[in-house]
Amino acid sequence: MQFKQWPREWQQNDWISSREQGGFIREVAPHFIHMIHDVFGELDCVHSFVEYPEDERFCETSFSSLLTLPGGIPVLFNGIAGIGQQEHLSFKVFGDKGTLDMQNWSLLVQSTTENSGEIIKLNEPETSLPAELLKAIRGDKTLLVSFKEGHQVQKVLERILLS
């Protein structure tokens, strides 16, 4: 996670910049943690370093965490704010035959030893929060995050922040 500034220009408020409640670890990282957990399994935080500014009112400026998946598969998770580039979010999965990199929530790029990045076009159905909520009320399978899943994400977040 790379941010030109935090909070972002469109997020200017006191709580999102505060160490107590805000920061990109609490605001953006949960989405990545949930994806990892949902696709690959439960994460365990092995080591984490969070850097904060001198002013104790303000949230993190960077972090780097080493986590593991079942079987000891390593996950490197990091972020930084206040850098000279536009925001860039990347969820990259490395395999022995290539990589998949979801960039900025919408672009999927596949790389192999033969190519350095091919965009994969996806035909995905449109979903919306109200439509998913209606499915949940009807008892159908949804894309909503359950309380249990949210709690698992929160446990990883707390371990990152308290390391």
Short mmCIF file of C-alpha atoms in Angstrom, two decimals:
data_model
loop_
_atom_site.label_atom_id
_atom_site.label_comp_id
_atom_site.label_asym_id
_atom_site.label_seq_id
_atom_site.Cartn_x
_atom_site.Cartn_y
_atom_site.Cartn_z
CA MET A 1 0.00 0.00 0.00
CA GLN A 2 1.57 3.27 -1.12
CA PHE A 3 -0.06 6.63 -0.46
CA LYS A 4 1.00 10.07 -1.59
CA GLN A 5 -0.57 11.34 1.62
CA TRP A 6 -2.61 9.99 4.51
CA PRO A 7 -5.35 10.79 5.01
CA ARG A 8 -6.08 11.05 1.32
CA GLU A 9 -7.29 14.37 -0.08
CA TRP A 10 -10.91 13.15 -0.03
CA GLN A 11 -10.68 11.79 3.54
CA GLN A 12 -9.76 14.86 5.53
CA ASN A 13 -11.12 14.46 9.06
CA ASP A 14 -9.66 14.19 12.54
CA TRP A 15 -10.37 10.56 13.34
CA ILE A 16 -8.86 9.00 10.21
CA SER A 17 -5.52 10.65 10.87
CA SER A 18 -5.50 9.73 14.57
CA ARG A 19 -3.32 7.06 16.09
CA GLU A 20 -6.18 5.91 18.29
CA GLN A 21 -8.74 5.19 15.56
CA GLY A 22 -7.33 5.97 12.13
CA GLY A 23 -4.49 5.15 9.80
CA PHE A 24 -4.23 3.13 6.65
CA ILE A 25 -3.58 -0.05 8.62
CA ARG A 26 -7.09 0.17 10.09
CA GLU A 27 -8.74 1.71 7.01
CA VAL A 28 -7.26 -0.18 4.02
CA ALA A 29 -5.35 -3.20 5.37
CA PRO A 30 -8.51 -5.06 6.52
CA HIS A 31 -9.58 -5.49 2.89
CA PHE A 32 -6.29 -7.17 2.02
CA ILE A 33 -6.29 -9.31 5.18
CA HIS A 34 -9.82 -10.49 4.41
CA MET A 35 -8.91 -11.40 0.81
CA ILE A 36 -5.87 -13.35 1.97
CA HIS A 37 -7.86 -15.15 4.65
CA ASP A 38 -10.76 -15.90 2.30
CA VAL A 39 -8.58 -17.27 -0.51
CA PHE A 40 -5.56 -18.79 1.25
CA GLY A 41 -6.44 -19.42 4.89
CA GLU A 42 -5.91 -17.94 8.33
CA LEU A 43 -2.97 -15.58 8.82
CA ASP A 44 -0.59 -15.59 11.74
CA CYS A 45 1.47 -12.48 12.49
CA VAL A 46 5.11 -13.41 13.02
CA HIS A 47 6.71 -9.98 13.17
CA SER A 48 5.59 -6.44 12.50
CA PHE A 49 7.17 -3.01 12.65
CA VAL A 50 5.01 0.12 12.59
CA GLU A 51 6.58 3.56 12.28
CA TYR A 52 4.81 6.57 13.79
CA PRO A 53 5.52 10.31 13.67
CA GLU A 54 6.78 12.06 16.82
CA ASP A 55 3.39 13.67 17.42
CA GLU A 56 1.50 10.92 19.26
CA ARG A 57 -1.85 12.15 17.98
CA PHE A 58 -1.12 10.97 14.43
CA CYS A 59 -1.32 7.54 12.84
CA GLU A 60 1.40 5.43 11.25
CA THR A 61 3.57 6.59 8.38
CA SER A 62 4.72 3.10 7.38
CA PHE A 63 4.66 -0.53 8.40
CA SER A 64 6.12 -3.84 7.40
CA SER A 65 4.79 -7.18 8.57
CA LEU A 66 5.80 -10.77 8.04
CA LEU A 67 2.83 -13.10 8.37
CA THR A 68 2.40 -16.77 7.60
CA LEU A 69 -0.30 -18.91 6.09
CA PRO A 70 -0.98 -22.55 6.93
CA GLY A 71 2.03 -24.64 5.97
CA GLY A 72 4.40 -21.78 6.79
CA ILE A 73 3.83 -19.93 3.51
CA PRO A 74 5.22 -16.40 4.04
CA VAL A 75 3.21 -13.23 3.42
CA LEU A 76 4.95 -9.86 3.23
CA PHE A 77 2.53 -7.02 3.98
CA ASN A 78 3.58 -3.38 3.99
CA GLY A 79 2.55 0.19 3.43
CA ILE A 80 3.89 3.72 3.42
CA ALA A 81 2.45 7.23 3.24
CA GLY A 82 3.92 10.60 2.40
CA ILE A 83 5.82 9.58 -0.72
CA GLY A 84 6.29 11.24 -4.11
CA GLN A 85 3.95 9.16 -6.22
CA GLN A 86 0.25 8.60 -6.72
CA GLU A 87 -1.56 6.04 -4.58
CA HIS A 88 -0.80 2.47 -5.59
CA LEU A 89 -2.33 -0.62 -4.01
CA SER A 90 -1.08 -4.06 -4.97
CA PHE A 91 -2.11 -7.57 -3.95
CA LYS A 92 0.51 -9.80 -5.54
CA VAL A 93 0.56 -13.58 -5.34
CA PHE A 94 3.80 -15.36 -6.27
CA GLY A 95 3.74 -18.90 -7.57
CA ASP A 96 6.24 -21.25 -9.15
CA LYS A 97 4.71 -20.69 -12.63
CA GLY A 98 4.14 -16.93 -12.40
CA THR A 99 2.46 -14.15 -10.48
CA LEU A 100 -0.95 -12.51 -10.30
CA ASP A 101 -1.11 -8.89 -9.22
CA MET A 102 -4.38 -7.10 -8.48
CA GLN A 103 -3.61 -3.41 -8.74
CA ASN A 104 -5.77 -0.61 -7.34
CA TRP A 105 -8.73 -2.96 -6.77
CA SER A 106 -9.55 -3.28 -10.47
CA LEU A 107 -6.66 -4.36 -12.67
CA LEU A 108 -5.40 -7.97 -12.73
CA VAL A 109 -1.93 -8.49 -14.20
CA GLN A 110 -0.35 -11.90 -14.84
CA SER A 111 3.40 -12.32 -15.25
CA THR A 112 5.45 -15.39 -16.08
CA THR A 113 9.06 -16.05 -16.98
CA GLU A 114 7.96 -15.48 -20.61
CA ASN A 115 6.08 -12.18 -20.12
CA SER A 116 6.46 -9.24 -17.80
CA GLY A 117 2.83 -8.37 -17.32
CA GLU A 118 -0.29 -9.24 -19.26
CA ILE A 119 -3.58 -7.64 -18.25
CA ILE A 120 -6.31 -10.22 -17.72
CA LYS A 121 -9.77 -9.02 -18.74
CA LEU A 122 -12.49 -10.14 -16.34
CA ASN A 123 -16.18 -10.48 -17.04
CA GLU A 124 -17.54 -10.17 -13.56
CA PRO A 125 -21.16 -9.66 -12.58
CA GLU A 126 -22.25 -6.36 -11.08
CA THR A 127 -22.98 -6.55 -7.37
CA SER A 128 -24.13 -3.96 -4.90
CA LEU A 129 -24.38 -3.78 -1.14
CA PRO A 130 -28.21 -3.54 -1.17
CA ALA A 131 -28.46 -6.57 -3.50
CA GLU A 132 -26.10 -8.60 -1.28
CA LEU A 133 -28.03 -7.57 1.84
CA LEU A 134 -31.28 -8.71 0.26
CA LYS A 135 -29.68 -12.08 -0.57
CA ALA A 136 -28.56 -12.42 3.08
CA ILE A 137 -32.05 -11.67 4.36
CA ARG A 138 -33.43 -14.36 2.04
CA GLY A 139 -30.83 -16.83 3.32
CA ASP A 140 -28.91 -16.98 0.02
CA LYS A 141 -25.12 -17.05 -0.33
CA THR A 142 -23.68 -13.53 -0.35
CA LEU A 143 -20.46 -11.62 -0.71
CA LEU A 144 -20.93 -9.96 2.68
CA VAL A 145 -18.28 -10.35 5.37
CA SER A 146 -19.59 -12.26 8.38
CA PHE A 147 -18.99 -11.23 11.99
CA LYS A 148 -16.70 -14.25 12.39
CA GLU A 149 -14.62 -13.22 9.37
CA GLY A 150 -14.48 -9.61 10.58
CA HIS A 151 -13.30 -10.77 14.00
CA GLN A 152 -10.53 -12.85 12.42
CA VAL A 153 -9.40 -9.83 10.41
CA GLN A 154 -9.46 -7.66 13.55
CA LYS A 155 -7.25 -10.13 15.42
CA VAL A 156 -4.59 -9.89 12.69
CA LEU A 157 -4.86 -6.09 12.64
CA GLU A 158 -4.35 -5.90 16.40
CA ARG A 159 -1.28 -8.12 16.21
CA ILE A 160 0.18 -5.91 13.48
CA LEU A 161 -0.49 -2.74 15.45
CA LEU A 162 0.75 -4.10 18.78
CA SER A 163 3.94 -5.76 17.56
#
